[in-house]
GROMACS .gro file of C-alpha atoms in nm:
model
  134
    1MET     CA    1   2.255   0.394   3.117
    2LEU     CA    2   2.293   0.651   2.852
    3LEU     CA    3   2.391   0.424   2.550
    4TYR     CA    4   2.178   0.116   2.673
    5ARG     CA    5   1.929   0.296   2.658
    6THR     CA    6   1.953   0.399   2.299
    7LEU     CA    7   2.042   0.067   2.228
    8GLN     CA    8   1.660   0.000   2.359
    9VAL     CA    9   1.480   0.250   2.135
   10VAL     CA   10   1.739   0.102   1.803
   11CYS     CA   11   1.588  -0.256   1.873
   12VAL     CA   12   1.248  -0.090   1.902
   13LEU     CA   13   1.316   0.061   1.619
   14GLY     CA   14   1.449  -0.165   1.399
   15LEU     CA   15   1.211  -0.475   1.498
   16GLY     CA   16   0.883  -0.205   1.397
   17ALA     CA   17   1.109  -0.177   1.049
   18VAL     CA   18   1.096  -0.534   0.983
   19LEU     CA   19   0.738  -0.602   1.062
   20ALA     CA   20   0.604  -0.378   0.866
   21GLY     CA   21   0.836  -0.454   0.593
   22CYS     CA   22   0.676  -0.849   0.599
   23PHE     CA   23   0.309  -0.647   0.625
   24THR     CA   24   0.456  -0.454   0.319
   25GLU     CA   25   0.553  -0.775   0.109
   26ARG     CA   26   0.229  -0.981   0.228
   27GLY     CA   27   0.065  -0.687   0.054
   28LYS     CA   28   0.243  -0.710  -0.234
   29GLU     CA   29   0.173  -1.041  -0.254
   30GLY     CA   30  -0.158  -0.984  -0.239
   31LYS     CA   31  -0.145  -0.803  -0.551
   32LEU     CA   32   0.080  -0.972  -0.753
   33LEU     CA   33  -0.183  -1.304  -0.702
   34TYR     CA   34  -0.391  -1.054  -0.770
   35GLY     CA   35  -0.228  -0.951  -1.158
   36ARG     CA   36  -0.207  -1.359  -1.172
   37HIS     CA   37  -0.527  -1.494  -1.125
   38CYS     CA   38  -0.784  -1.224  -1.088
   39SER     CA   39  -0.714  -0.955  -1.296
   40SER     CA   40  -0.798  -1.060  -1.681
   41CYS     CA   41  -1.179  -1.072  -1.594
   42HIS     CA   42  -1.183  -0.813  -1.224
   43LEU     CA   43  -0.946  -0.564  -1.378
   44GLU     CA   44  -0.693  -0.469  -1.295
   45ASN     CA   45  -0.796  -0.146  -1.101
   46GLY     CA   46  -1.123  -0.363  -1.004
   47GLU     CA   47  -1.398  -0.254  -1.194
   48GLY     CA   48  -1.481  -0.535  -1.382
   49LEU     CA   49  -1.626  -0.542  -1.774
   50ARG     CA   50  -1.986  -0.408  -1.747
   51GLY     CA   51  -2.207  -0.634  -1.710
   52VAL     CA   52  -2.032  -0.894  -1.785
   53ILE     CA   53  -1.772  -0.981  -1.518
   54PRO     CA   54  -1.927  -0.791  -1.125
   55PRO     CA   55  -1.730  -0.528  -1.035
   56LEU     CA   56  -1.456  -0.582  -0.715
   57ALA     CA   57  -1.342  -0.198  -0.653
   58ASP     CA   58  -1.666  -0.063  -0.365
   59SER     CA   59  -1.820  -0.350  -0.444
   60ASP     CA   60  -2.107  -0.437  -0.170
   61TYR     CA   61  -2.082  -0.840  -0.253
   62LEU     CA   62  -1.730  -0.817   0.045
   63ASP     CA   63  -1.871  -0.736   0.307
   64LYS     CA   64  -2.198  -0.971   0.198
   65HIS     CA   65  -2.034  -1.276   0.108
   66ARG     CA   66  -1.760  -1.245   0.315
   67GLU     CA   67  -1.768  -1.650   0.431
   68GLU     CA   68  -1.808  -1.785   0.120
   69LEU     CA   69  -1.539  -1.570  -0.067
   70ALA     CA   70  -1.249  -1.823  -0.028
   71CYS     CA   71  -1.480  -2.076  -0.106
   72LEU     CA   72  -1.613  -1.895  -0.407
   73ILE     CA   73  -1.157  -1.789  -0.530
   74ARG     CA   74  -1.105  -2.195  -0.443
   75ASN     CA   75  -1.410  -2.379  -0.687
   76GLY     CA   76  -1.573  -2.036  -0.874
   77LEU     CA   77  -1.896  -2.004  -0.903
   78ASP     CA   78  -2.158  -2.115  -1.154
   79GLY     CA   79  -2.481  -1.857  -1.229
   80PRO     CA   80  -2.601  -1.536  -1.115
   81ILE     CA   81  -2.548  -1.329  -0.922
   82GLN     CA   82  -2.607  -0.949  -0.735
   83VAL     CA   83  -2.368  -0.687  -0.705
   84ASN     CA   84  -2.483  -0.306  -0.649
   85GLY     CA   85  -2.775  -0.378  -0.724
   86ARG     CA   86  -2.746  -0.573  -1.049
   87ILE     CA   87  -2.755  -0.899  -1.219
   88TYR     CA   88  -2.402  -1.060  -1.314
   89ASN     CA   89  -2.452  -1.427  -1.519
   90GLN     CA   90  -2.128  -1.515  -1.587
   91ALA     CA   91  -1.928  -1.823  -1.484
   92MET     CA   92  -1.626  -1.796  -1.244
   93PRO     CA   93  -1.382  -2.051  -1.290
   94GLY     CA   94  -1.178  -2.186  -0.962
   95ASN     CA   95  -0.816  -2.207  -0.896
   96ARG     CA   96  -0.760  -2.504  -0.644
   97SER     CA   97  -0.411  -2.482  -0.698
   98LEU     CA   98  -0.378  -2.158  -0.459
   99SER     CA   99  -0.266  -2.190  -0.096
  100GLU     CA  100  -0.513  -2.128   0.164
  101ALA     CA  101  -0.272  -1.844   0.234
  102ASP     CA  102  -0.292  -1.714  -0.114
  103ILE     CA  103  -0.646  -1.725  -0.120
  104THR     CA  104  -0.576  -1.500   0.227
  105ASN     CA  105  -0.324  -1.264   0.099
  106ILE     CA  106  -0.634  -1.162  -0.227
  107LEU     CA  107  -0.865  -1.110  -0.040
  108ASN     CA  108  -0.648  -0.877   0.167
  109TYR     CA  109  -0.517  -0.721  -0.122
  110LEU     CA  110  -0.857  -0.675  -0.190
  111HIS     CA  111  -0.996  -0.567   0.133
  112GLN     CA  112  -0.694  -0.296   0.117
  113GLU     CA  113  -0.741  -0.232  -0.238
  114PHE     CA  114  -1.099  -0.221  -0.309
  115LYS     CA  115  -1.347  -0.215   0.013
  116SER     CA  116  -1.192  -0.145   0.298
  117PRO     CA  117  -0.851  -0.094   0.405
  118ALA     CA  118  -0.906  -0.120   0.803
  119THR     CA  119  -1.072  -0.484   0.737
  120ARG     CA  120  -0.798  -0.821   0.760
  121VAL     CA  121  -0.824  -1.188   0.623
  122SER     CA  122  -0.629  -1.425   0.892
  123LEU     CA  123  -0.556  -1.721   0.711
  124ALA     CA  124  -0.770  -1.959   1.073
  125GLU     CA  125  -1.047  -1.791   0.850
  126VAL     CA  126  -0.990  -1.848   0.544
  127LYS     CA  127  -0.937  -2.215   0.695
  128ARG     CA  128  -1.202  -2.225   0.779
  129GLN     CA  129  -1.432  -2.111   0.514
  130LEU     CA  130  -1.217  -2.356   0.275
  131GLN     CA  131  -1.319  -2.686   0.550
  132ASN     CA  132  -1.689  -2.530   0.467
  133CYS     CA  133  -1.759  -2.462   0.074
  134PRO     CA  134  -1.994  -2.659  -0.033
   0.00000   0.00000   0.00000
């Protein structure tokens, strides 16, 4: 009986480690994608280029425009936006080569790293947003 109980505990702990590894890998993927597609303008630390490129770190835009973020990443942005009370009017190129999963990973990385770690964006949410892009 003790052996059976020990095996149960080992299996549960092993499953937990595997699941934790999966979520960690997704976080790494989001960071990698951000570095490849976003950091040249928004910088590695998310501060942006003062007065030209808006910050992502501590940005009110991420919360206020959550429903638009997937479309913004996919299609880019042209025209003025307001971030933290400041107007920015620099075009942002879109990236149509990013998959729905890539965009989901980037958005989760943005929230984890720069805004609210408890916020999670699901793949279903990103798919819905992309279907409704203007």
